[in-house]
């Protein structure tokens, strides 16, 4: 699924980042716990979260997550945007709830990370 | 195993590449109101297997070398192209991923598809199976080249330095309780290791485990430091702090166990997953802690291509 399709499905706004609408995203994940994202997030995925602080971008950066969508109309502050710009993380915001956002993407064919497994 | 990996890489490339990346541009076209015999020069001289038929900038059909041979056999060389060409042709858009072309070739069994632009539907190229093979091979070669260069860079550092024992040391200081700066050490280390040419998977594992450890320093201690040693066969990351130390190390290693205060949880951490996560991404992890004195965590990430799955 391309970033453009994701943007349309989530009725989202692009806030920053090297936004190439044709960038392919294979996998989606969603959590407000960044440790969970680090544990099960996959490289090249999109993260949907209602948590809005600088650690979301740091998490995306270290885990090679390409794009972050802040759901439920959470507007990230300047520091978050600046850090995302610096690290080429694409940032979306949407007014939709977490469930609605995930549901729309999943229904339209975006894969999930599958089962959570703490083993190697 | 290797076979499987190559297949996946090629499949990946067919999603990555666009039709316009591999198609033949500057193609020959002819009008439909001329006799079939005129095709001989084009097909022969240009060594091509099919020609799109265009009237007034509009694609109206396609004629292949097979059609031409059939006319030759049946003595219909003076018939007009428009009576012999394939009408109702299937086309592809230039911005579609290559995999769409692969699927169409499979579905219809044609030898070629004209490629049109999505905007004005004008003919801008043609794609054959050999274009696809050439395009994928070219991309594979470039990817291989990049990977070789990165590998060379990584091994090169160690080959160029003359010493009995070599390690590179990267040191980061981490402030306690300052969440605005948490993550700087891990992201800094990540960029550094990547620039040195280590594989993205190794870099990612080092970055995630360092980040979790950094969060722990910020959340629980008065501050500490992270020292990463890049050695010929491993990355050794040593994380130390000045206390307060962990009273029950075994308990701290259990997934879900947490003593994190509310403000840490509000920031998206403190769910008792930090140390289990580090264990997950490291090849080896050792944790020693003395209450009031401090904690020392050592993370080892092996540089070999395949780590031991023990």
Tab-separated table of C-alpha atoms in Angstrom:
chain	number	residue	atom	x	y	z
A	1	UNK	CA	0.000	0.000	0.000
A	2	UNK	CA	1.424	3.405	-0.898
A	3	UNK	CA	1.693	6.364	1.485
A	4	UNK	CA	-0.775	8.150	-0.765
A	5	UNK	CA	-3.369	5.397	-0.336
A	6	UNK	CA	-2.802	5.398	3.427
A	7	UNK	CA	-3.221	9.162	3.530
A	8	UNK	CA	-6.520	8.908	1.650
A	9	UNK	CA	-7.897	5.988	3.663
A	10	UNK	CA	-7.106	7.702	6.966
A	11	UNK	CA	-8.261	11.139	5.719
A	12	UNK	CA	-4.911	12.211	7.082
A	13	UNK	CA	-2.776	15.300	6.799
A	14	UNK	CA	0.971	15.108	6.140
A	15	UNK	CA	2.931	17.175	8.639
A	16	UNK	CA	6.499	16.501	7.686
A	17	UNK	CA	9.065	14.120	6.400
A	18	UNK	CA	10.367	13.103	3.042
A	19	UNK	CA	6.864	12.393	1.771
A	20	UNK	CA	6.963	10.453	-1.443
A	21	UNK	CA	3.355	9.437	-2.136
A	22	UNK	CA	4.487	6.344	-4.031
A	23	UNK	CA	6.531	4.904	-1.124
A	24	UNK	CA	5.340	1.351	-0.480
A	25	UNK	CA	4.423	0.384	3.064
A	26	UNK	CA	4.058	-3.374	3.578
A	27	UNK	CA	3.146	-3.631	7.242
A	28	UNK	CA	1.234	-1.694	9.870
A	29	UNK	CA	1.414	-1.728	13.659
A	30	UNK	CA	-0.325	0.146	16.425
A	31	UNK	CA	0.435	0.673	20.092
A	32	UNK	CA	0.835	3.417	22.662
A	33	UNK	CA	3.602	1.459	24.355
A	34	UNK	CA	6.864	2.139	22.606
A	35	UNK	CA	8.517	-0.974	24.053
A	36	UNK	CA	5.860	-3.029	22.304
A	37	UNK	CA	6.586	-1.258	19.041
A	38	UNK	CA	10.297	-1.934	19.461
A	39	UNK	CA	9.553	-5.587	20.173
A	40	UNK	CA	7.171	-6.401	17.313
A	41	UNK	CA	7.437	-3.514	14.837
A	42	UNK	CA	8.934	-4.414	11.489
A	43	UNK	CA	11.355	-2.390	9.370
A	44	UNK	CA	9.614	-0.263	6.749
A	45	UNK	CA	6.242	-0.266	8.489
A	46	UNK	CA	3.816	2.454	9.565
A	47	UNK	CA	3.058	3.029	13.257
A	48	UNK	CA	-0.350	4.277	14.394
A	49	UNK	CA	-0.376	5.704	17.899
A	50	UNK	CA	-2.305	8.068	20.133
A	51	UNK	CA	0.817	8.767	22.155
A	52	UNK	CA	2.297	12.089	21.209
A	53	UNK	CA	5.825	12.760	22.389
A	54	UNK	CA	9.337	12.845	21.078
A	55	UNK	CA	9.974	9.183	21.976
A	56	UNK	CA	7.531	8.081	19.280
A	57	UNK	CA	9.912	9.483	16.667
A	58	UNK	CA	12.984	8.044	18.410
A	59	UNK	CA	11.250	4.669	18.454
A	60	UNK	CA	10.404	4.927	14.753
A	61	UNK	CA	13.959	5.933	14.014
A	62	UNK	CA	15.755	3.125	15.850
A	63	UNK	CA	13.277	0.495	14.641
A	64	UNK	CA	13.443	1.627	10.964
A	65	UNK	CA	9.753	2.550	10.889
A	66	UNK	CA	9.109	4.724	7.835
A	67	UNK	CA	5.958	6.579	8.843
A	68	UNK	CA	4.025	7.518	11.974
A	69	UNK	CA	0.360	8.452	12.113
A	70	UNK	CA	-0.891	10.243	15.218
A	71	UNK	CA	-4.536	9.226	15.607
A	72	UNK	CA	-7.507	10.819	17.380
A	73	UNK	CA	-6.430	14.301	16.345
A	74	UNK	CA	-3.337	14.346	18.564
A	75	UNK	CA	-1.270	17.223	17.263
A	76	UNK	CA	2.466	16.696	17.747
A	77	UNK	CA	4.470	19.688	19.004
A	78	UNK	CA	7.330	21.439	17.224
A	79	UNK	CA	10.060	19.289	18.771
A	80	UNK	CA	8.403	16.154	17.469
A	81	UNK	CA	8.069	17.572	13.963
A	82	UNK	CA	11.654	18.808	13.919
A	83	UNK	CA	13.038	15.461	15.033
A	84	UNK	CA	10.912	13.661	12.435
A	85	UNK	CA	12.210	15.995	9.720
A	86	UNK	CA	15.784	15.410	10.791
A	87	UNK	CA	15.350	11.644	10.636
A	88	UNK	CA	13.173	11.426	7.500
A	89	UNK	CA	10.217	9.934	9.339
A	90	UNK	CA	6.925	10.777	7.616
A	91	UNK	CA	4.314	12.142	10.038
A	92	UNK	CA	0.540	11.992	9.456
A	93	UNK	CA	-2.292	13.123	11.679
A	94	UNK	CA	-5.862	11.893	11.504
A	95	UNK	CA	-9.021	12.621	13.456
A	96	UNK	CA	-10.021	8.934	13.312
A	97	UNK	CA	-9.797	6.663	16.340
A	98	UNK	CA	-7.122	3.997	16.638
A	99	UNK	CA	-9.578	1.182	15.909
A	100	UNK	CA	-11.102	2.917	12.908
A	101	UNK	CA	-7.675	3.759	11.458
A	102	UNK	CA	-6.301	0.235	11.856
A	103	UNK	CA	-9.540	-1.247	10.545
A	104	UNK	CA	-9.506	0.814	7.370
A	105	UNK	CA	-5.902	-0.059	6.573
A	106	UNK	CA	-6.312	-3.756	7.388
A	107	UNK	CA	-9.528	-4.038	5.393
A	108	UNK	CA	-7.801	-2.547	2.378
A	109	UNK	CA	-4.980	-5.041	2.470
A	110	UNK	CA	-2.227	-3.654	4.698
A	111	UNK	CA	-0.583	-6.552	6.530
A	112	UNK	CA	-0.093	-6.712	10.283
A	113	UNK	CA	3.064	-7.737	12.135
A	114	UNK	CA	1.370	-11.018	13.026
A	115	UNK	CA	1.707	-12.614	16.412
A	116	UNK	CA	3.728	-11.071	19.183
A	117	UNK	CA	6.659	-13.199	20.269
A	118	UNK	CA	9.316	-12.240	22.790
A	119	UNK	CA	11.607	-15.054	21.663
A	120	UNK	CA	14.358	-14.377	19.198
B	1	UNK	CA	17.680	-21.420	1.718
B	2	UNK	CA	19.674	-19.308	-0.687
B	3	UNK	CA	17.327	-20.114	-3.506
B	4	UNK	CA	14.351	-18.986	-1.464
B	5	UNK	CA	16.022	-15.747	-0.530
B	6	UNK	CA	16.806	-14.871	-4.137
B	7	UNK	CA	13.222	-15.475	-5.167
B	8	UNK	CA	11.960	-13.190	-2.453
B	9	UNK	CA	14.422	-10.484	-3.493
B	10	UNK	CA	13.242	-10.656	-7.100
B	11	UNK	CA	9.610	-10.552	-6.033
B	12	UNK	CA	10.453	-7.529	-3.925
B	13	UNK	CA	12.075	-5.854	-6.909
B	14	UNK	CA	8.997	-6.360	-9.065
B	15	UNK	CA	7.078	-4.317	-6.516
B	16	UNK	CA	9.809	-1.714	-6.204
B	17	UNK	CA	10.440	-1.141	-9.894
B	18	UNK	CA	7.940	0.755	-12.019
B	19	UNK	CA	7.091	-0.173	-15.575
B	20	UNK	CA	8.618	3.081	-16.816
B	21	UNK	CA	11.961	2.017	-15.263
B	22	UNK	CA	12.349	-0.997	-17.540
B	23	UNK	CA	10.248	-0.318	-20.659
B	24	UNK	CA	11.730	0.542	-24.045
B	25	UNK	CA	11.268	4.217	-24.864
B	26	UNK	CA	11.728	5.919	-28.262
B	27	UNK	CA	9.696	3.284	-29.985
B	28	UNK	CA	8.835	2.914	-33.647
B	29	UNK	CA	5.184	3.373	-34.574
B	30	UNK	CA	3.307	3.287	-37.871
B	31	UNK	CA	-0.084	4.460	-39.084
B	32	UNK	CA	-2.897	2.017	-39.839
B	33	UNK	CA	-3.571	3.100	-43.414
B	34	UNK	CA	-0.430	1.632	-44.952
B	35	UNK	CA	0.088	-1.842	-46.389
B	36	UNK	CA	1.530	-4.638	-44.278
B	37	UNK	CA	4.554	-4.918	-46.585
B	38	UNK	CA	5.847	-1.599	-45.226
B	39	UNK	CA	6.501	-3.283	-41.931
B	40	UNK	CA	9.326	-5.360	-43.356
B	41	UNK	CA	11.939	-2.626	-43.071
B	42	UNK	CA	10.994	-1.693	-39.551
B	43	UNK	CA	10.813	-5.228	-38.227
B	44	UNK	CA	13.977	-6.266	-39.996
B	45	UNK	CA	16.175	-3.218	-39.549
B	46	UNK	CA	15.250	-2.461	-35.966
B	47	UNK	CA	15.137	-6.124	-34.970
B	48	UNK	CA	11.892	-5.656	-33.113
B	49	UNK	CA	9.074	-8.134	-32.664
B	50	UNK	CA	6.051	-5.850	-32.731
B	51	UNK	CA	4.960	-2.329	-33.659
B	52	UNK	CA	2.235	-0.192	-32.087
B	53	UNK	CA	-0.150	1.351	-34.603
B	54	UNK	CA	-0.856	5.027	-33.985
B	55	UNK	CA	-3.289	7.347	-35.784
B	56	UNK	CA	-3.248	11.055	-34.850
B	57	UNK	CA	-1.282	10.409	-31.648
B	58	UNK	CA	-3.803	7.779	-30.606
B	59	UNK	CA	-2.915	4.146	-30.066
B	60	UNK	CA	-5.306	2.059	-32.159
B	61	UNK	CA	-3.651	-1.350	-32.387
B	62	UNK	CA	-0.611	-3.520	-32.348
B	63	UNK	CA	0.979	-5.679	-35.021
B	64	UNK	CA	3.513	-8.399	-34.255
B	65	UNK	CA	6.063	-10.274	-36.284
B	66	UNK	CA	3.734	-13.301	-36.063
B	67	UNK	CA	0.953	-11.304	-37.770
B	68	UNK	CA	3.456	-10.236	-40.417
B	69	UNK	CA	4.574	-13.818	-41.122
B	70	UNK	CA	0.958	-14.942	-41.392
B	71	UNK	CA	0.293	-12.260	-44.048
B	72	UNK	CA	3.452	-13.295	-45.861
B	73	UNK	CA	2.331	-16.950	-45.944
B	74	UNK	CA	-1.110	-16.093	-47.224
B	75	UNK	CA	0.003	-13.502	-49.729
B	76	UNK	CA	-1.744	-10.613	-48.000
B	77	UNK	CA	1.192	-8.251	-47.918
B	78	UNK	CA	-0.761	-5.540	-49.762
B	79	UNK	CA	-3.634	-5.527	-47.248
B	80	UNK	CA	-3.827	-2.521	-44.956
B	81	UNK	CA	-2.377	-2.821	-41.485
B	82	UNK	CA	-5.691	-1.842	-39.930
B	83	UNK	CA	-7.259	-5.073	-41.229
B	84	UNK	CA	-4.514	-7.309	-39.855
B	85	UNK	CA	-3.585	-5.641	-36.578
B	86	UNK	CA	-4.829	-6.611	-33.128
B	87	UNK	CA	-7.400	-4.082	-31.973
B	88	UNK	CA	-8.759	-3.943	-28.393
B	89	UNK	CA	-5.277	-4.153	-27.049
B	90	UNK	CA	-4.355	-4.395	-23.400
B	91	UNK	CA	-2.105	-1.621	-22.137
B	92	UNK	CA	-0.204	-0.809	-18.970
B	93	UNK	CA	0.336	2.527	-17.214
B	94	UNK	CA	3.917	3.730	-16.885
B	95	UNK	CA	3.605	4.316	-13.134
B	96	UNK	CA	2.309	0.823	-12.306
B	97	UNK	CA	4.627	-1.506	-10.396
B	98	UNK	CA	6.437	-4.045	-12.550
B	99	UNK	CA	4.545	-6.887	-10.889
B	100	UNK	CA	1.379	-5.780	-12.746
B	101	UNK	CA	3.181	-6.373	-16.032
B	102	UNK	CA	4.348	-9.803	-14.851
B	103	UNK	CA	0.752	-10.720	-13.986
B	104	UNK	CA	-0.594	-9.476	-17.321
B	105	UNK	CA	1.983	-11.458	-19.269
B	106	UNK	CA	0.938	-14.555	-17.343
B	107	UNK	CA	-2.760	-13.875	-17.809
B	108	UNK	CA	-2.850	-13.066	-21.529
B	109	UNK	CA	0.249	-14.808	-22.874
B	110	UNK	CA	1.031	-11.820	-25.149
B	111	UNK	CA	4.567	-10.997	-26.190
B	112	UNK	CA	4.386	-7.276	-25.446
B	113	UNK	CA	2.232	-4.519	-23.959
B	114	UNK	CA	2.151	-0.882	-25.049
B	115	UNK	CA	2.763	1.471	-22.118
B	116	UNK	CA	0.728	4.681	-21.830
B	117	UNK	CA	0.922	7.621	-19.445
B	118	UNK	CA	-1.861	7.846	-16.897
B	119	UNK	CA	-2.342	11.573	-17.438
B	120	UNK	CA	-2.964	11.911	-21.162
B	121	UNK	CA	-3.173	8.218	-22.174
B	122	UNK	CA	-0.449	8.787	-24.773
B	123	UNK	CA	1.799	5.955	-25.867
B	124	UNK	CA	5.232	6.387	-24.293
B	125	UNK	CA	6.830	2.958	-24.475
B	126	UNK	CA	6.521	-0.747	-24.915
B	127	UNK	CA	7.349	-3.569	-22.548
B	128	UNK	CA	8.362	-7.148	-23.387
B	129	UNK	CA	9.375	-10.054	-21.166
B	130	UNK	CA	13.000	-9.458	-22.005
B	131	UNK	CA	12.652	-5.820	-20.812
B	132	UNK	CA	11.484	-7.170	-17.473
B	133	UNK	CA	14.369	-9.602	-17.178
B	134	UNK	CA	16.899	-6.953	-18.167
B	135	UNK	CA	15.407	-4.405	-15.754
B	136	UNK	CA	15.388	-6.781	-12.796
B	137	UNK	CA	18.936	-7.971	-13.502
B	138	UNK	CA	20.174	-4.419	-13.747
B	139	UNK	CA	18.558	-3.511	-10.439
B	140	UNK	CA	19.954	-6.656	-8.799
B	141	UNK	CA	23.395	-5.736	-10.026
B	142	UNK	CA	23.132	-2.227	-8.564
B	143	UNK	CA	21.858	-3.567	-5.265
B	144	UNK	CA	24.654	-6.117	-5.172
B	145	UNK	CA	27.191	-3.405	-5.903
B	146	UNK	CA	25.905	-1.190	-3.077
B	147	UNK	CA	25.944	-4.104	-0.655
B	148	UNK	CA	29.482	-5.055	-1.698
B	149	UNK	CA	30.633	-1.510	-1.192
B	150	UNK	CA	29.055	-1.320	2.259
B	151	UNK	CA	30.621	-4.659	3.226
B	152	UNK	CA	33.946	-3.512	1.910
B	153	UNK	CA	33.739	-0.346	3.968
B	154	UNK	CA	32.947	-2.310	7.134
B	155	UNK	CA	35.735	-4.835	6.717
B	156	UNK	CA	38.058	-2.180	5.370
B	157	UNK	CA	38.321	-0.239	8.642
B	158	UNK	CA	39.677	-3.268	10.403
B	159	UNK	CA	42.010	-4.183	7.530
B	160	UNK	CA	43.506	-0.719	7.385
B	161	UNK	CA	44.245	-0.339	11.057
B	162	UNK	CA	47.435	-1.991	12.225
B	163	UNK	CA	47.382	-3.074	15.812
B	164	UNK	CA	47.433	-6.235	17.893
B	165	UNK	CA	43.961	-5.525	19.107
B	166	UNK	CA	41.487	-3.183	17.458
B	167	UNK	CA	38.323	-1.638	18.726
B	168	UNK	CA	36.508	1.585	18.046
B	169	UNK	CA	34.942	3.276	21.008
B	170	UNK	CA	31.883	5.507	20.920
B	171	UNK	CA	30.878	7.063	24.198
B	172	UNK	CA	27.595	8.774	25.064
B	173	UNK	CA	26.535	10.493	28.279
B	174	UNK	CA	22.923	10.134	29.354
B	175	UNK	CA	21.186	12.554	31.707
B	176	UNK	CA	18.849	11.147	34.327
B	177	UNK	CA	15.183	12.234	34.308
B	178	UNK	CA	15.572	14.286	31.130
B	179	UNK	CA	13.138	12.685	28.700
B	180	UNK	CA	13.575	15.371	26.060
B	181	UNK	CA	17.065	14.120	25.344
B	182	UNK	CA	16.392	10.407	25.806
B	183	UNK	CA	17.090	8.593	22.556
B	184	UNK	CA	19.964	10.807	21.438
B	185	UNK	CA	22.581	8.209	22.327
B	186	UNK	CA	20.756	5.367	20.562
B	187	UNK	CA	20.037	7.385	17.415
B	188	UNK	CA	23.600	8.720	17.411
B	189	UNK	CA	25.027	5.212	17.685
B	190	UNK	CA	22.675	3.990	14.982
B	191	UNK	CA	23.823	6.626	12.468
B	192	UNK	CA	27.460	5.966	13.322
B	193	UNK	CA	27.251	2.197	12.862
B	194	UNK	CA	25.287	2.576	9.645
B	195	UNK	CA	27.846	4.981	8.191
B	196	UNK	CA	30.593	2.538	9.036
B	197	UNK	CA	28.909	0.073	6.709
B	198	UNK	CA	27.378	-2.460	9.088
B	199	UNK	CA	24.322	-4.331	7.853
B	200	UNK	CA	20.954	-2.628	8.514
B	201	UNK	CA	19.713	-5.613	10.539
B	202	UNK	CA	22.699	-5.529	12.920
B	203	UNK	CA	22.445	-1.751	13.222
B	204	UNK	CA	18.736	-2.000	14.020
B	205	UNK	CA	19.287	-4.566	16.772
B	206	UNK	CA	22.086	-2.530	18.319
B	207	UNK	CA	19.965	0.634	18.156
B	208	UNK	CA	16.848	-0.896	19.711
B	209	UNK	CA	18.693	-2.510	22.628
B	210	UNK	CA	20.703	0.652	23.284
B	211	UNK	CA	17.532	2.732	23.169
B	212	UNK	CA	15.778	0.570	25.777
B	213	UNK	CA	18.843	0.771	28.021
B	214	UNK	CA	18.996	4.531	27.543
B	215	UNK	CA	15.344	4.868	28.517
B	216	UNK	CA	16.113	2.908	31.691
B	217	UNK	CA	18.953	5.264	32.619
B	218	UNK	CA	16.703	8.288	32.086
B	219	UNK	CA	13.718	6.807	33.889
B	220	UNK	CA	15.388	5.298	36.942
B	221	UNK	CA	18.847	6.731	37.556
B	222	UNK	CA	20.743	9.939	38.217
B	223	UNK	CA	22.487	9.494	34.912
B	224	UNK	CA	25.029	7.239	33.281
B	225	UNK	CA	26.986	6.488	30.175
B	226	UNK	CA	26.819	4.232	27.178
B	227	UNK	CA	30.024	3.011	25.597
B	228	UNK	CA	29.849	1.044	22.385
B	229	UNK	CA	32.921	-0.869	21.247
B	230	UNK	CA	33.042	-1.924	17.625
B	231	UNK	CA	35.336	-4.931	17.473
B	232	UNK	CA	36.224	-7.132	14.479
B	233	UNK	CA	33.519	-9.709	15.262
B	234	UNK	CA	31.046	-7.998	17.551
B	235	UNK	CA	29.583	-4.825	18.958
B	236	UNK	CA	29.923	-4.656	22.725
B	237	UNK	CA	27.757	-2.037	24.393
B	238	UNK	CA	28.494	-1.289	28.034
B	239	UNK	CA	25.878	0.718	29.923
B	240	UNK	CA	26.673	1.939	33.414
B	241	UNK	CA	24.913	4.231	35.848
B	242	UNK	CA	25.445	5.657	39.318
B	243	UNK	CA	22.487	4.033	41.006
B	244	UNK	CA	20.135	3.423	42.729
B	245	UNK	CA	20.642	-0.157	41.481
B	246	UNK	CA	18.154	-2.993	41.029
B	247	UNK	CA	17.171	-4.876	44.244
B	248	UNK	CA	16.000	-8.040	42.477
B	249	UNK	CA	17.644	-8.565	39.094
B	250	UNK	CA	15.803	-11.797	38.359
B	251	UNK	CA	12.457	-10.137	38.879
B	252	UNK	CA	13.492	-7.154	36.757
B	253	UNK	CA	14.131	-9.512	33.857
B	254	UNK	CA	10.586	-10.909	33.928
B	255	UNK	CA	8.414	-9.581	31.095
B	256	UNK	CA	5.741	-7.305	32.508
B	257	UNK	CA	7.450	-6.546	35.810
B	258	UNK	CA	7.909	-2.819	36.275
B	259	UNK	CA	8.637	-0.318	38.999
B	260	UNK	CA	8.327	2.631	36.646
B	261	UNK	CA	6.616	5.740	38.032
B	262	UNK	CA	3.557	7.187	36.331
B	263	UNK	CA	5.409	9.836	34.330
B	264	UNK	CA	7.479	7.159	32.601
B	265	UNK	CA	4.342	5.228	31.670
B	266	UNK	CA	2.742	8.347	30.275
B	267	UNK	CA	5.674	8.637	27.915
B	268	UNK	CA	5.028	5.196	26.463
B	269	UNK	CA	7.479	3.112	28.476
B	270	UNK	CA	7.578	1.371	31.841
B	271	UNK	CA	5.489	-1.651	30.889
B	272	UNK	CA	8.151	-4.065	32.049
B	273	UNK	CA	9.432	-4.793	28.568
B	274	UNK	CA	12.728	-2.930	28.454
B	275	UNK	CA	15.104	-5.625	29.680
B	276	UNK	CA	13.195	-8.496	27.980
B	277	UNK	CA	13.418	-6.501	24.743
B	278	UNK	CA	17.151	-6.023	25.119
B	279	UNK	CA	17.481	-9.754	25.669
B	280	UNK	CA	15.413	-10.388	22.525
B	281	UNK	CA	17.578	-8.240	20.253
B	282	UNK	CA	21.015	-8.977	21.771
B	283	UNK	CA	23.071	-12.086	21.177
B	284	UNK	CA	24.176	-11.946	24.785
B	285	UNK	CA	23.227	-9.747	27.690
B	286	UNK	CA	24.673	-9.605	31.181
B	287	UNK	CA	23.271	-7.496	33.998
B	288	UNK	CA	24.977	-6.815	37.316
B	289	UNK	CA	23.578	-4.473	39.887
B	290	UNK	CA	24.414	-3.354	43.402
B	291	UNK	CA	21.793	-1.437	45.318
B	292	UNK	CA	22.795	2.199	45.927
B	293	UNK	CA	25.969	1.775	43.879
B	294	UNK	CA	24.676	1.251	40.365
B	295	UNK	CA	24.013	-1.094	37.460
B	296	UNK	CA	26.206	-2.406	34.665
B	297	UNK	CA	24.591	-3.882	31.594
B	298	UNK	CA	26.606	-5.430	28.778
B	299	UNK	CA	25.022	-6.124	25.416
B	300	UNK	CA	26.788	-8.169	22.750
B	301	UNK	CA	25.726	-8.144	19.133
B	302	UNK	CA	27.641	-10.477	16.865
B	303	UNK	CA	28.700	-9.219	13.445
B	304	UNK	CA	28.603	-12.575	11.648
B	305	UNK	CA	25.877	-12.973	9.051
B	306	UNK	CA	24.009	-15.610	11.004
B	307	UNK	CA	23.797	-15.493	14.747
B	308	UNK	CA	23.494	-18.645	16.827
B	309	UNK	CA	19.865	-19.414	17.484
B	310	UNK	CA	20.341	-20.768	20.984
